[in-house]
Short mmCIF file of C-alpha atoms in Angstrom, two decimals:
data_model
loop_
_atom_site.label_atom_id
_atom_site.label_comp_id
_atom_site.label_asym_id
_atom_site.label_seq_id
_atom_site.Cartn_x
_atom_site.Cartn_y
_atom_site.Cartn_z
CA UNK A 429 36.40 -4.66 -6.61
CA UNK A 430 33.26 -6.35 -5.78
CA UNK A 431 30.17 -3.93 -5.68
CA UNK A 432 27.11 -4.60 -3.94
CA UNK A 433 23.62 -3.41 -4.99
CA UNK A 434 21.36 -2.13 -2.19
CA UNK A 435 17.65 -2.37 -1.91
CA UNK A 436 15.17 -1.83 1.18
CA UNK A 437 14.98 -4.58 3.67
CA UNK A 438 11.34 -5.27 2.63
CA UNK A 439 12.24 -6.07 -0.94
CA UNK A 440 12.15 -9.72 -1.67
CA UNK A 441 15.25 -10.75 -3.51
CA UNK A 442 14.52 -13.26 -6.13
CA UNK A 443 16.76 -16.38 -5.54
CA UNK A 444 17.76 -16.33 -9.25
CA UNK A 445 18.77 -12.66 -9.13
CA UNK A 446 20.75 -13.20 -5.92
CA UNK A 447 22.57 -16.06 -7.57
CA UNK A 448 23.36 -13.83 -10.61
CA UNK A 449 25.10 -11.44 -8.25
CA UNK A 450 22.59 -9.03 -6.75
CA UNK A 451 21.71 -8.53 -3.07
CA UNK A 452 19.39 -6.65 -0.66
CA UNK A 453 20.27 -4.30 1.86
CA UNK A 454 18.15 -2.81 4.68
CA UNK A 455 17.51 -1.37 7.85
CA UNK A 456 15.98 -2.55 10.98
CA UNK A 457 13.72 -0.66 13.37
CA UNK A 458 12.33 2.32 11.66
CA UNK A 459 11.67 4.37 14.66
CA UNK A 460 9.60 2.88 17.64
CA UNK A 461 8.04 -0.71 17.83
CA UNK A 462 4.50 -1.00 16.59
CA UNK A 463 1.79 -1.91 19.25
CA UNK A 464 1.72 -5.50 19.85
CA UNK A 465 -1.04 -7.99 21.00
CA UNK A 466 -0.56 -9.41 24.51
CA UNK A 467 -0.18 -13.06 23.65
CA UNK A 468 -0.19 -15.66 20.73
CA UNK A 469 -0.63 -19.50 21.54
CA UNK A 470 0.04 -22.12 18.97
CA UNK A 471 -0.58 -25.72 18.72
CA UNK A 472 2.09 -28.06 17.26
CA UNK A 473 2.52 -31.74 16.77
CA UNK A 474 6.08 -32.15 17.64
CA UNK A 475 8.36 -30.59 20.08
CA UNK A 476 12.04 -29.40 19.33
CA UNK A 477 14.56 -32.03 19.56
CA UNK A 478 17.19 -29.50 20.75
CA UNK A 479 17.80 -25.76 20.96
CA UNK A 480 21.45 -26.03 20.16
CA UNK A 481 21.94 -23.88 16.96
CA UNK A 482 24.39 -26.32 15.34
CA UNK A 483 21.99 -29.17 15.58
CA UNK A 484 18.56 -27.68 14.72
CA UNK A 485 15.96 -29.39 12.58
CA UNK A 486 13.63 -27.74 10.40
CA UNK A 487 9.97 -28.31 9.25
CA UNK A 488 7.26 -28.69 12.09
CA UNK A 489 10.28 -27.42 14.57
CA UNK A 490 11.15 -24.28 12.64
CA UNK A 491 8.72 -22.12 14.56
CA UNK A 492 10.50 -22.77 18.06
CA UNK A 493 13.87 -21.45 16.35
CA UNK A 494 12.44 -18.54 14.65
CA UNK A 495 11.31 -17.13 18.06
CA UNK A 496 14.87 -17.31 19.76
CA UNK A 497 17.22 -16.99 16.76
CA UNK A 498 17.77 -14.72 13.83
CA UNK A 499 18.91 -16.33 10.45
CA UNK A 500 21.13 -14.67 8.06
CA UNK A 501 18.38 -14.31 5.49
CA UNK A 502 14.70 -14.66 5.70
CA UNK A 503 12.57 -17.10 3.76
CA UNK A 504 9.97 -15.60 1.51
CA UNK A 505 6.63 -17.25 2.06
CA UNK A 506 6.74 -18.21 -1.75
CA UNK A 507 9.27 -20.75 -1.04
CA UNK A 508 11.69 -19.67 -3.80
CA UNK A 509 13.13 -16.25 -2.65
CA UNK A 510 15.06 -14.80 0.16
CA UNK A 511 14.99 -11.36 1.98
CA UNK A 512 17.45 -9.42 3.96
CA UNK A 513 17.88 -9.97 7.63
CA UNK A 514 21.27 -10.23 9.59
CA UNK A 515 22.69 -10.10 6.19
CA UNK A 516 21.82 -6.85 4.42
CA UNK A 517 23.70 -7.38 1.10
CA UNK A 518 25.16 -10.27 -0.58
CA UNK A 519 26.88 -11.18 -3.95
CA UNK A 520 28.49 -14.49 -5.70
CA UNK A 521 31.49 -14.40 -7.58
CA UNK A 522 31.47 -15.53 -11.25
CA UNK A 523 31.34 -19.24 -10.89
CA UNK A 524 29.11 -18.84 -7.55
CA UNK A 525 31.60 -20.63 -5.43
CA UNK A 526 32.28 -17.53 -3.21
CA UNK A 527 29.46 -15.77 -1.46
CA UNK A 528 30.31 -12.46 0.19
CA UNK A 529 27.78 -10.86 2.62
CA UNK A 530 27.38 -7.55 4.20
CA UNK A 531 26.09 -8.08 7.87
CA UNK A 532 23.95 -5.79 10.33
CA UNK A 533 26.25 -3.75 12.75
CA UNK A 534 23.67 -2.99 15.36
CA UNK A 535 22.80 -6.52 16.68
CA UNK A 536 23.62 -8.11 19.95
CA UNK A 537 22.77 -11.42 21.53
CA UNK A 538 20.42 -11.47 24.55
CA UNK A 539 23.44 -12.24 26.71
CA UNK A 540 25.08 -8.84 25.41
CA UNK A 541 27.40 -10.67 23.20
CA UNK A 542 27.85 -8.48 19.81
CA UNK A 543 26.92 -10.15 16.56
CA UNK A 544 29.96 -10.18 14.06
CA UNK A 545 30.99 -11.74 11.02
CA UNK A 546 33.53 -13.98 13.02
CA UNK A 547 30.40 -15.32 15.01
CA UNK A 548 28.42 -15.86 11.68
CA UNK A 549 31.36 -17.87 10.46
CA UNK A 550 31.53 -20.04 13.62
CA UNK A 551 28.12 -20.64 13.61
CA UNK A 552 27.94 -21.77 9.85
CA UNK A 553 31.23 -24.17 10.43
CA UNK A 554 29.71 -25.71 13.76
CA UNK A 555 26.40 -26.20 11.76
CA UNK A 556 28.37 -28.01 8.83
CA UNK A 557 30.13 -30.09 11.40
CA UNK A 558 27.27 -30.64 13.68
CA UNK A 559 24.44 -33.53 13.80
CA UNK A 560 21.49 -31.70 12.38
CA UNK A 561 19.50 -33.74 10.07
CA UNK A 562 19.69 -30.57 7.69
CA UNK A 563 23.48 -30.36 7.85
CA UNK A 564 23.71 -32.17 4.29
CA UNK A 565 22.29 -28.82 3.06
CA UNK A 566 25.78 -27.07 3.81
CA UNK A 567 27.81 -30.13 2.65
CA UNK A 568 29.10 -27.94 -0.33
CA UNK A 569 30.51 -25.39 2.21
CA UNK A 570 34.26 -25.49 2.36
CA UNK A 571 34.97 -22.56 4.66
CA UNK A 572 33.29 -19.54 6.35
CA UNK A 573 35.44 -16.69 7.37
CA UNK A 574 35.23 -12.84 8.47
CA UNK A 575 37.02 -10.51 5.99
CA UNK A 576 36.30 -7.80 8.56
CA UNK A 577 33.97 -7.14 11.38
CA UNK A 578 30.80 -6.99 9.21
CA UNK A 579 31.99 -8.87 6.17
CA UNK A 580 31.39 -12.70 5.76
CA UNK A 581 32.93 -14.83 3.04
CA UNK A 582 31.59 -18.05 2.40
CA UNK A 583 33.51 -20.57 0.04
CA UNK A 584 31.68 -23.53 -1.60
CA UNK A 585 33.29 -26.29 -3.32
CA UNK A 586 30.79 -26.15 -6.10
CA UNK A 587 27.81 -24.03 -7.07
CA UNK A 588 24.78 -24.87 -4.90
CA UNK A 589 21.52 -23.33 -6.41
CA UNK A 590 19.66 -23.49 -3.24
CA UNK A 591 22.31 -22.16 -0.71
CA UNK A 592 20.67 -18.84 -0.13
CA UNK A 593 17.56 -20.60 1.03
CA UNK A 594 19.51 -22.81 3.43
CA UNK A 595 20.93 -19.60 4.92
CA UNK A 596 17.46 -18.53 5.67
CA UNK A 597 16.63 -21.84 7.45
CA UNK A 598 18.39 -24.01 10.11
CA UNK A 599 21.77 -23.46 8.70
CA UNK A 600 21.71 -19.78 9.03
CA UNK A 601 20.56 -19.66 12.60
CA UNK A 602 22.95 -17.47 14.82
CA UNK A 603 23.63 -18.38 18.30
CA UNK A 604 25.72 -16.51 20.87
CA UNK A 605 29.24 -17.99 20.99
CA UNK A 606 29.08 -17.49 24.85
CA UNK A 607 26.45 -20.36 24.61
CA UNK A 608 28.60 -22.91 22.64
CA UNK A 609 29.94 -24.73 25.58
CA UNK A 610 27.48 -24.05 28.25
CA UNK A 611 26.11 -27.24 29.87
CA UNK A 612 22.25 -26.08 29.18
CA UNK A 613 22.81 -25.29 25.47
CA UNK A 614 20.35 -27.67 24.28
CA UNK A 615 17.54 -26.36 26.50
CA UNK A 616 18.46 -22.69 27.02
CA UNK A 617 18.83 -21.00 23.83
CA UNK A 618 20.73 -17.73 23.46
CA UNK A 619 20.16 -15.78 20.40
CA UNK A 620 19.39 -12.48 18.91
CA UNK A 621 15.97 -13.25 17.91
CA UNK A 622 12.55 -11.46 18.79
CA UNK A 623 11.76 -13.70 21.88
CA UNK A 624 13.61 -15.43 24.54
CA UNK A 625 12.52 -18.88 25.85
CA UNK A 626 11.31 -18.83 29.39
CA UNK A 627 12.55 -21.66 30.89
CA UNK A 628 10.80 -21.44 34.16
CA UNK A 629 7.51 -21.58 32.42
CA UNK A 630 8.42 -24.04 29.90
CA UNK A 631 7.57 -27.74 30.46
CA UNK A 632 9.89 -29.56 28.03
CA UNK A 633 8.14 -31.83 25.44
CA UNK A 634 4.85 -30.23 26.30
CA UNK A 635 4.54 -26.59 26.38
CA UNK A 636 7.21 -23.84 25.45
CA UNK A 637 6.79 -20.06 26.70
CA UNK A 638 8.76 -17.21 25.08
CA UNK A 639 8.79 -13.71 26.27
CA UNK A 640 9.39 -10.57 23.79
CA UNK A 641 13.07 -9.39 23.61
CA UNK A 642 12.80 -5.93 24.60
CA UNK A 643 15.99 -5.04 22.87
CA UNK A 644 15.32 -6.88 19.43
CA UNK A 645 16.91 -4.68 16.57
CA UNK A 646 13.71 -5.07 14.37
CA UNK A 647 11.09 -4.40 17.00
CA UNK A 648 8.39 -3.58 14.38
CA UNK A 649 8.43 -7.15 13.43
CA UNK A 650 7.46 -8.43 16.70
CA UNK A 651 3.60 -8.63 16.87
CA UNK A 652 3.06 -10.14 20.41
CA UNK A 653 4.22 -9.58 24.03
CA UNK A 654 4.64 -13.23 24.53
CA UNK A 655 4.55 -16.70 22.38
CA UNK A 656 3.36 -20.04 23.72
CA UNK A 657 3.64 -23.24 21.55
CA UNK A 658 1.85 -26.35 23.14
CA UNK A 659 2.52 -29.62 21.73
CA UNK A 660 -0.20 -32.26 21.29
CA UNK A 661 0.59 -35.88 20.46
CA UNK A 662 -2.79 -36.85 19.14
CA UNK A 663 -5.61 -35.31 17.06
CA UNK A 664 -8.32 -35.78 19.90
CA UNK A 665 -6.23 -33.61 22.41
CA UNK A 666 -5.38 -30.97 19.78
CA UNK A 667 -9.13 -30.76 18.75
CA UNK A 668 -10.13 -30.36 22.58
CA UNK A 669 -7.71 -27.48 22.95
CA UNK A 670 -9.12 -25.94 19.72
CA UNK A 671 -12.57 -26.34 20.99
CA UNK A 672 -11.72 -25.12 24.45
CA UNK A 673 -10.39 -21.85 22.69
CA UNK A 674 -6.91 -22.50 24.33
CA UNK A 675 -5.18 -21.82 20.91
CA UNK A 676 -5.15 -18.94 18.69
CA UNK A 677 -3.78 -20.85 15.61
CA UNK A 678 -2.51 -24.47 15.06
CA UNK A 679 -1.05 -26.74 12.30
CA UNK A 680 -3.30 -29.88 11.57
CA UNK A 681 -1.80 -33.11 11.09
CA UNK A 682 -4.97 -35.14 10.92
CA UNK A 683 -7.48 -33.81 8.50
CA UNK A 684 -10.21 -35.80 10.04
CA UNK A 685 -10.71 -33.16 12.57
CA UNK A 686 -11.17 -30.21 10.06
CA UNK A 687 -14.92 -30.35 10.09
CA UNK A 688 -15.10 -30.07 13.79
CA UNK A 689 -12.25 -27.53 13.83
CA UNK A 690 -14.19 -25.21 11.49
CA UNK A 691 -17.47 -25.68 13.63
CA UNK A 692 -15.35 -24.36 16.50
CA UNK A 693 -14.96 -21.05 14.61
CA UNK A 694 -11.63 -21.50 13.10
CA UNK A 695 -10.67 -20.63 9.47
CA UNK A 696 -8.87 -23.60 7.65
CA UNK A 697 -6.13 -22.06 5.66
CA UNK A 698 -4.84 -24.81 3.24
CA UNK A 699 -2.17 -25.30 0.77
CA UNK A 700 -0.57 -27.89 -1.18
CA UNK A 701 3.03 -28.39 0.04
CA UNK A 702 3.73 -32.21 0.81
CA UNK A 703 3.27 -35.67 -0.66
CA UNK A 704 1.92 -38.47 1.35
CA UNK A 705 2.82 -42.08 0.89
CA UNK A 706 5.30 -44.87 1.47
CA UNK A 707 8.98 -43.70 1.45
CA UNK A 708 11.06 -46.65 0.16
CA UNK A 709 14.36 -45.55 1.90
CA UNK A 710 16.25 -48.87 1.60
CA UNK A 711 16.84 -49.11 -2.06
CA UNK A 712 20.02 -51.26 -1.61
CA UNK A 713 18.24 -53.82 0.45
CA UNK A 714 20.38 -53.37 3.68
CA UNK A 715 17.59 -53.63 6.31
CA UNK A 716 15.45 -56.01 4.03
CA UNK A 717 16.82 -57.62 1.02
CA UNK A 718 13.66 -57.63 -0.85
CA UNK A 719 13.56 -53.84 -0.85
CA UNK A 720 16.85 -53.72 -2.94
CA UNK A 721 14.85 -55.26 -5.88
CA UNK A 722 13.34 -52.52 -8.12
CA UNK A 723 10.60 -55.10 -8.90
CA UNK A 724 9.53 -55.35 -5.28
CA UNK A 725 9.61 -51.43 -4.94
CA UNK A 726 7.23 -51.38 -8.19
CA UNK A 727 5.07 -54.04 -6.73
CA UNK A 728 4.59 -52.03 -3.64
CA UNK A 729 3.37 -48.97 -5.75
CA UNK A 730 1.05 -51.14 -7.58
CA UNK A 731 -0.33 -52.84 -4.41
CA UNK A 732 -1.67 -49.61 -3.09
CA UNK A 733 -4.85 -48.09 -4.37
CA UNK A 734 -4.07 -44.41 -4.10
CA UNK A 735 -7.59 -43.19 -4.75
CA UNK A 736 -8.70 -45.24 -1.69
CA UNK A 737 -6.09 -43.76 0.45
CA UNK A 738 -6.85 -40.11 -0.67
CA UNK A 739 -10.67 -40.92 0.39
CA UNK A 740 -9.88 -42.86 3.57
CA UNK A 741 -6.88 -41.13 4.96
CA UNK A 742 -6.96 -37.55 3.31
CA UNK A 743 -10.67 -37.63 3.38
CA UNK A 744 -10.55 -35.99 -0.25
CA UNK A 745 -8.37 -33.23 0.92
CA UNK A 746 -5.73 -33.55 -1.87
CA UNK A 747 -5.10 -34.92 -5.38
CA UNK A 748 -3.58 -38.32 -6.28
CA UNK A 749 0.02 -38.17 -7.57
CA UNK A 750 2.73 -40.51 -8.46
CA UNK A 751 5.55 -38.14 -8.52
CA UNK A 752 7.62 -35.97 -5.86
CA UNK A 753 8.09 -32.96 -7.93
CA UNK A 754 5.29 -30.04 -7.70
CA UNK A 755 2.96 -29.43 -10.63
CA UNK A 756 4.55 -25.91 -11.53
CA UNK A 757 8.01 -27.62 -11.79
CA UNK A 758 9.43 -28.14 -15.28
CA UNK A 759 10.29 -31.63 -13.88
CA UNK A 760 6.65 -32.42 -13.57
CA UNK A 761 5.04 -34.89 -16.03
CA UNK A 762 1.44 -35.35 -15.57
CA UNK A 763 1.42 -38.84 -17.38
CA UNK A 764 3.86 -40.27 -14.47
CA UNK A 765 0.80 -40.12 -12.12
CA UNK A 766 -0.80 -43.07 -14.17
CA UNK A 767 2.41 -45.22 -14.19
CA UNK A 768 1.55 -47.23 -11.18
CA UNK A 769 -2.26 -47.67 -11.39
CA UNK A 770 -3.68 -49.94 -8.75
CA UNK A 771 -3.15 -53.58 -10.09
CA UNK A 772 -2.77 -56.31 -7.44
CA UNK A 773 -2.24 -58.94 -10.12
CA UNK A 774 0.79 -56.96 -11.53
CA UNK A 775 2.20 -56.46 -8.07
CA UNK A 776 2.16 -60.28 -7.63
CA UNK A 777 3.94 -60.82 -10.84
CA UNK A 778 6.65 -58.48 -10.19
CA UNK A 779 7.18 -60.20 -6.61
CA UNK A 780 7.52 -63.31 -8.42
CA UNK A 781 9.91 -61.95 -10.85
CA UNK A 782 12.03 -60.53 -8.00
CA UNK A 783 12.22 -64.14 -6.52
CA UNK A 784 9.47 -63.60 -3.80
CA UNK A 785 6.51 -65.59 -5.19
CA UNK A 786 5.33 -66.13 -1.77
CA UNK A 787 5.74 -62.48 -0.67
CA UNK A 788 7.90 -61.25 2.27
CA UNK A 789 7.82 -59.72 5.54
CA UNK A 790 8.01 -56.02 6.31
CA UNK A 791 8.03 -54.00 9.15
CA UNK A 792 6.70 -50.40 9.26
CA UNK A 793 6.92 -47.88 12.03
CA UNK A 794 3.87 -46.10 13.58
CA UNK A 795 3.59 -42.85 15.31
CA UNK A 796 0.95 -40.94 17.29
CA UNK A 797 0.72 -38.15 14.75
CA UNK A 798 0.02 -40.43 11.87
CA UNK A 799 -3.63 -40.99 10.67
CA UNK A 800 -4.83 -44.02 12.35
CA UNK A 801 -7.35 -44.99 9.61
CA UNK A 802 -4.42 -45.65 7.47
CA UNK A 803 -2.83 -48.86 9.18
CA UNK A 804 -5.51 -51.54 8.51
CA UNK A 805 -6.02 -50.46 5.05
CA UNK A 806 -2.23 -50.44 4.04
CA UNK A 807 -1.97 -53.71 5.91
CA UNK A 808 -4.68 -55.39 3.85
CA UNK A 809 -3.69 -54.09 0.66
CA UNK A 810 -0.07 -55.14 0.85
CA UNK A 811 -1.04 -58.44 2.36
CA UNK A 812 -3.55 -59.15 -0.69
CA UNK A 813 -0.23 -59.22 -2.88
CA UNK A 814 1.54 -61.09 -0.34
CA UNK A 815 3.64 -58.68 1.69
CA UNK A 816 2.99 -59.21 5.37
CA UNK A 817 3.23 -56.11 7.45
CA UNK A 818 3.80 -55.74 11.13
CA UNK A 819 3.75 -52.38 12.79
CA UNK A 820 5.98 -51.04 15.59
CA UNK A 821 4.91 -48.00 17.60
CA UNK A 822 8.04 -45.74 17.84
CA UNK A 823 6.25 -42.90 19.62
CA UNK A 824 7.91 -39.60 19.47
CA UNK A 825 11.03 -41.13 18.06
CA UNK A 826 9.81 -41.54 14.50
CA UNK A 827 12.34 -38.93 13.11
CA UNK A 828 15.36 -40.13 14.98
CA UNK A 829 14.46 -43.71 14.12
CA UNK A 830 14.20 -42.87 10.40
CA UNK A 831 17.25 -40.78 10.36
CA UNK A 832 19.41 -43.64 12.00
CA UNK A 833 18.30 -46.21 9.45
CA UNK A 834 16.11 -48.26 11.85
CA UNK A 835 13.29 -48.69 9.22
CA UNK A 836 13.72 -49.30 5.32
CA UNK A 837 10.12 -48.19 4.78
CA UNK A 838 7.74 -45.56 6.49
CA UNK A 839 4.67 -43.64 5.83
CA UNK A 840 5.46 -40.18 5.72
CA UNK A 841 4.47 -36.71 4.35
CA UNK A 842 7.42 -34.97 2.92
CA UNK A 843 7.82 -31.55 1.46
CA UNK A 844 7.68 -30.84 -2.42
CA UNK A 845 10.03 -27.77 -2.26
CA UNK A 846 9.40 -24.90 -4.80
CA UNK A 847 13.13 -24.83 -5.55
CA UNK A 848 13.98 -27.88 -7.39
CA UNK A 849 17.43 -28.08 -6.24
CA UNK A 850 16.21 -28.04 -2.60
CA UNK A 851 13.97 -30.80 -3.32
CA UNK A 852 16.93 -32.87 -4.84
CA UNK A 853 18.88 -31.95 -1.76
CA UNK A 854 16.28 -32.87 0.54
CA UNK A 855 15.04 -36.15 -1.01
CA UNK A 856 17.33 -37.50 -3.84
CA UNK A 857 21.12 -36.63 -3.47
CA UNK A 858 23.44 -39.04 -1.84
CA UNK A 859 23.64 -36.73 1.02
CA UNK A 860 20.15 -35.86 1.17
CA UNK A 861 18.34 -35.47 4.59
CA UNK A 862 15.61 -37.94 3.63
CA UNK A 863 17.83 -40.27 1.50
CA UNK A 864 18.30 -41.87 4.97
CA UNK A 865 20.21 -44.87 3.73
CA UNK A 866 22.41 -42.49 1.53
CA UNK A 867 21.70 -44.67 -1.42
CA UNK A 868 23.54 -43.68 -4.68
CA UNK A 869 22.70 -44.25 -8.27
CA UNK A 870 25.11 -43.40 -11.04
CA UNK A 871 22.55 -41.99 -13.30
CA UNK A 872 20.99 -40.01 -10.76
CA UNK A 873 24.37 -38.56 -9.80
CA UNK A 874 24.95 -37.68 -13.40
CA UNK A 875 21.74 -35.89 -13.71
CA UNK A 876 21.96 -34.03 -10.71
CA UNK A 877 25.63 -32.88 -11.59
CA UNK A 878 23.83 -31.44 -14.76
CA UNK A 879 21.11 -29.74 -13.04
CA UNK A 880 23.70 -28.17 -10.59
CA UNK A 881 25.12 -25.98 -13.33
CA UNK A 882 22.65 -25.96 -16.29
CA UNK A 883 20.44 -23.42 -17.06
CA UNK A 884 17.26 -22.91 -19.27
CA UNK A 885 16.10 -25.69 -21.46
CA UNK A 886 18.91 -28.13 -20.76
CA UNK A 887 18.24 -27.70 -16.84
CA UNK A 888 14.47 -28.28 -17.59
CA UNK A 889 15.16 -31.42 -19.75
CA UNK A 890 17.65 -32.87 -17.08
CA UNK A 891 14.97 -32.10 -14.33
CA UNK A 892 12.17 -34.12 -16.28
CA UNK A 893 14.63 -36.96 -17.09
CA UNK A 894 15.58 -37.27 -13.18
CA UNK A 895 11.89 -37.34 -12.34
CA UNK A 896 11.26 -40.08 -14.98
CA UNK A 897 13.90 -42.15 -13.67
CA UNK A 898 13.12 -41.96 -10.04
CA UNK A 899 9.69 -42.94 -10.70
CA UNK A 900 10.69 -45.86 -12.87
CA UNK A 901 13.09 -47.02 -10.17
CA UNK A 902 10.27 -46.74 -7.62
CA UNK A 903 12.31 -44.70 -5.10
CA UNK A 904 8.98 -43.78 -3.39
CA UNK A 905 5.41 -44.83 -3.37
CA UNK A 906 3.52 -41.49 -3.41
CA UNK A 907 -0.16 -41.69 -2.95
CA UNK A 908 -1.55 -38.05 -2.96
CA UNK A 909 -0.62 -34.51 -2.30
CA UNK A 910 -2.63 -33.66 0.91
CA UNK A 911 -4.04 -30.30 1.66
CA UNK A 912 -2.04 -28.90 4.43
CA UNK A 913 -4.07 -26.98 6.90
CA UNK A 914 -3.00 -24.09 9.43
CA UNK A 915 -6.06 -23.00 11.21
CA UNK A 916 -6.72 -19.61 12.72
CA UNK A 917 -9.02 -17.99 15.05
CA UNK A 918 -11.11 -14.99 14.31
CA UNK A 919 -8.35 -12.58 15.74
CA UNK A 920 -5.53 -14.02 13.91
CA UNK A 921 -4.48 -14.05 10.19
CA UNK A 922 -1.57 -15.89 8.64
CA UNK A 923 0.47 -16.07 5.36
CA UNK A 924 1.11 -19.60 4.48
CA UNK A 925 4.74 -20.75 3.69
CA UNK A 926 5.17 -22.63 0.22
CA UNK A 927 8.61 -23.55 1.43
CA UNK A 928 8.08 -25.08 4.74
CA UNK A 929 5.36 -27.12 6.71
CA UNK A 930 4.89 -24.05 9.18
CA UNK A 931 4.32 -20.28 8.23
CA UNK A 932 7.09 -18.08 9.06
CA UNK A 933 6.64 -16.76 12.64
CA UNK A 934 6.51 -13.21 11.46
CA UNK A 935 3.64 -14.02 8.98
CA UNK A 936 1.25 -15.01 11.71
CA UNK A 937 -0.14 -11.48 12.86
CA UNK A 938 -3.01 -10.19 14.93
CA UNK A 939 -6.02 -9.14 12.63
CA UNK A 940 -6.58 -5.33 12.82
#
């Protein structure tokens, strides 16, 4: 008989302990909601692509979904751990392929539909079979089924060291089954979350208004009576909104406005979460044969002066890097940062060796949220070694276009997850969200297979070997790790999230 270990809902459950068979239990509202502030107005750089739970994305869009949906688990700000939420207790079997979760019994969706294990199972299977860019994170899930009204059993085809974290993100979001077949499911979400979307006051693509859910099961966690998220397509319009005191807090995508934002009275809360640079997605040369040559990808790395990009684009906010793993990871090797020192002559030699002595043509997409000062510098440095770059402005379609393999190379800032398996699943695995061409390498596959189940020194050694190989094969052309800023006004405080581009909604709170 499986036994669950209980803990208070406020306790943070370490992911490693949870995977070893420990769970957390907790209650909801402890007796009367705390006093809330009137409103919170946030600025964002991207609108939600959809509100349909089975097709949700994450990252910069996560804040919209945390407003209207509850997830099975809650992500901890440290990026590695999870906390109880709709699931109060959980435990794996011995080989970590069956996860049993006890669910809350007092939750209803805003349309009055009860939340049950059967509903949770439906949501998980729909997400696995949906079109979300995040669906690869649950590719190991074979089935989800209700054992009884409040007991959920999830079966995996193999152990997945980050699966609990995924249940705290898009994959774990719970939507009312009564909304599954509604014609407005993409624009009118029905969840059990702290807020409801006010569709009458919302302007799709521009401004999203949310009202406090008066029947929310965890009322103490709701800090505001209303929430508004405004979308800004460029840094100038965002800066004007901040200067005009129209926002309480905002994510900042273009660090060039940070001095003016600080001058306007905002606090620049910073963290090192991402890496910035060129994503060399097409490693098999499907869209451009040149990219299928490792020498070409290495040449692109040598052609770019990373220090110049940190200064010109990052304005010095960050540190130069040559790898995608974090400094606190056992995979990290400081020496790899010097592998591709700026060397245009070496880049030319590699291009000639690959069969391109006269260079080749490369198309790169641009988008309004990307730093404008980057484009002429990148074009010049690649041109200096013979790579002729042309740009295509794709507007707000940058993510769908990249996910649909329209471009083999793009500038982007991508997350360096604190959990190494999550990073692998997001960037490196054949099914990874940001392995957009689903490129597969036998050595990478073998190392990933070892990391999946290895522990201790064996796991650390495999991680380090994987990092070395990916750098040698030039899967990416990282430039630097930018400082990510989330700015807050004098009446707002935030606890940043080391596992996501945005803070968790409940970690943005009024100052006392």
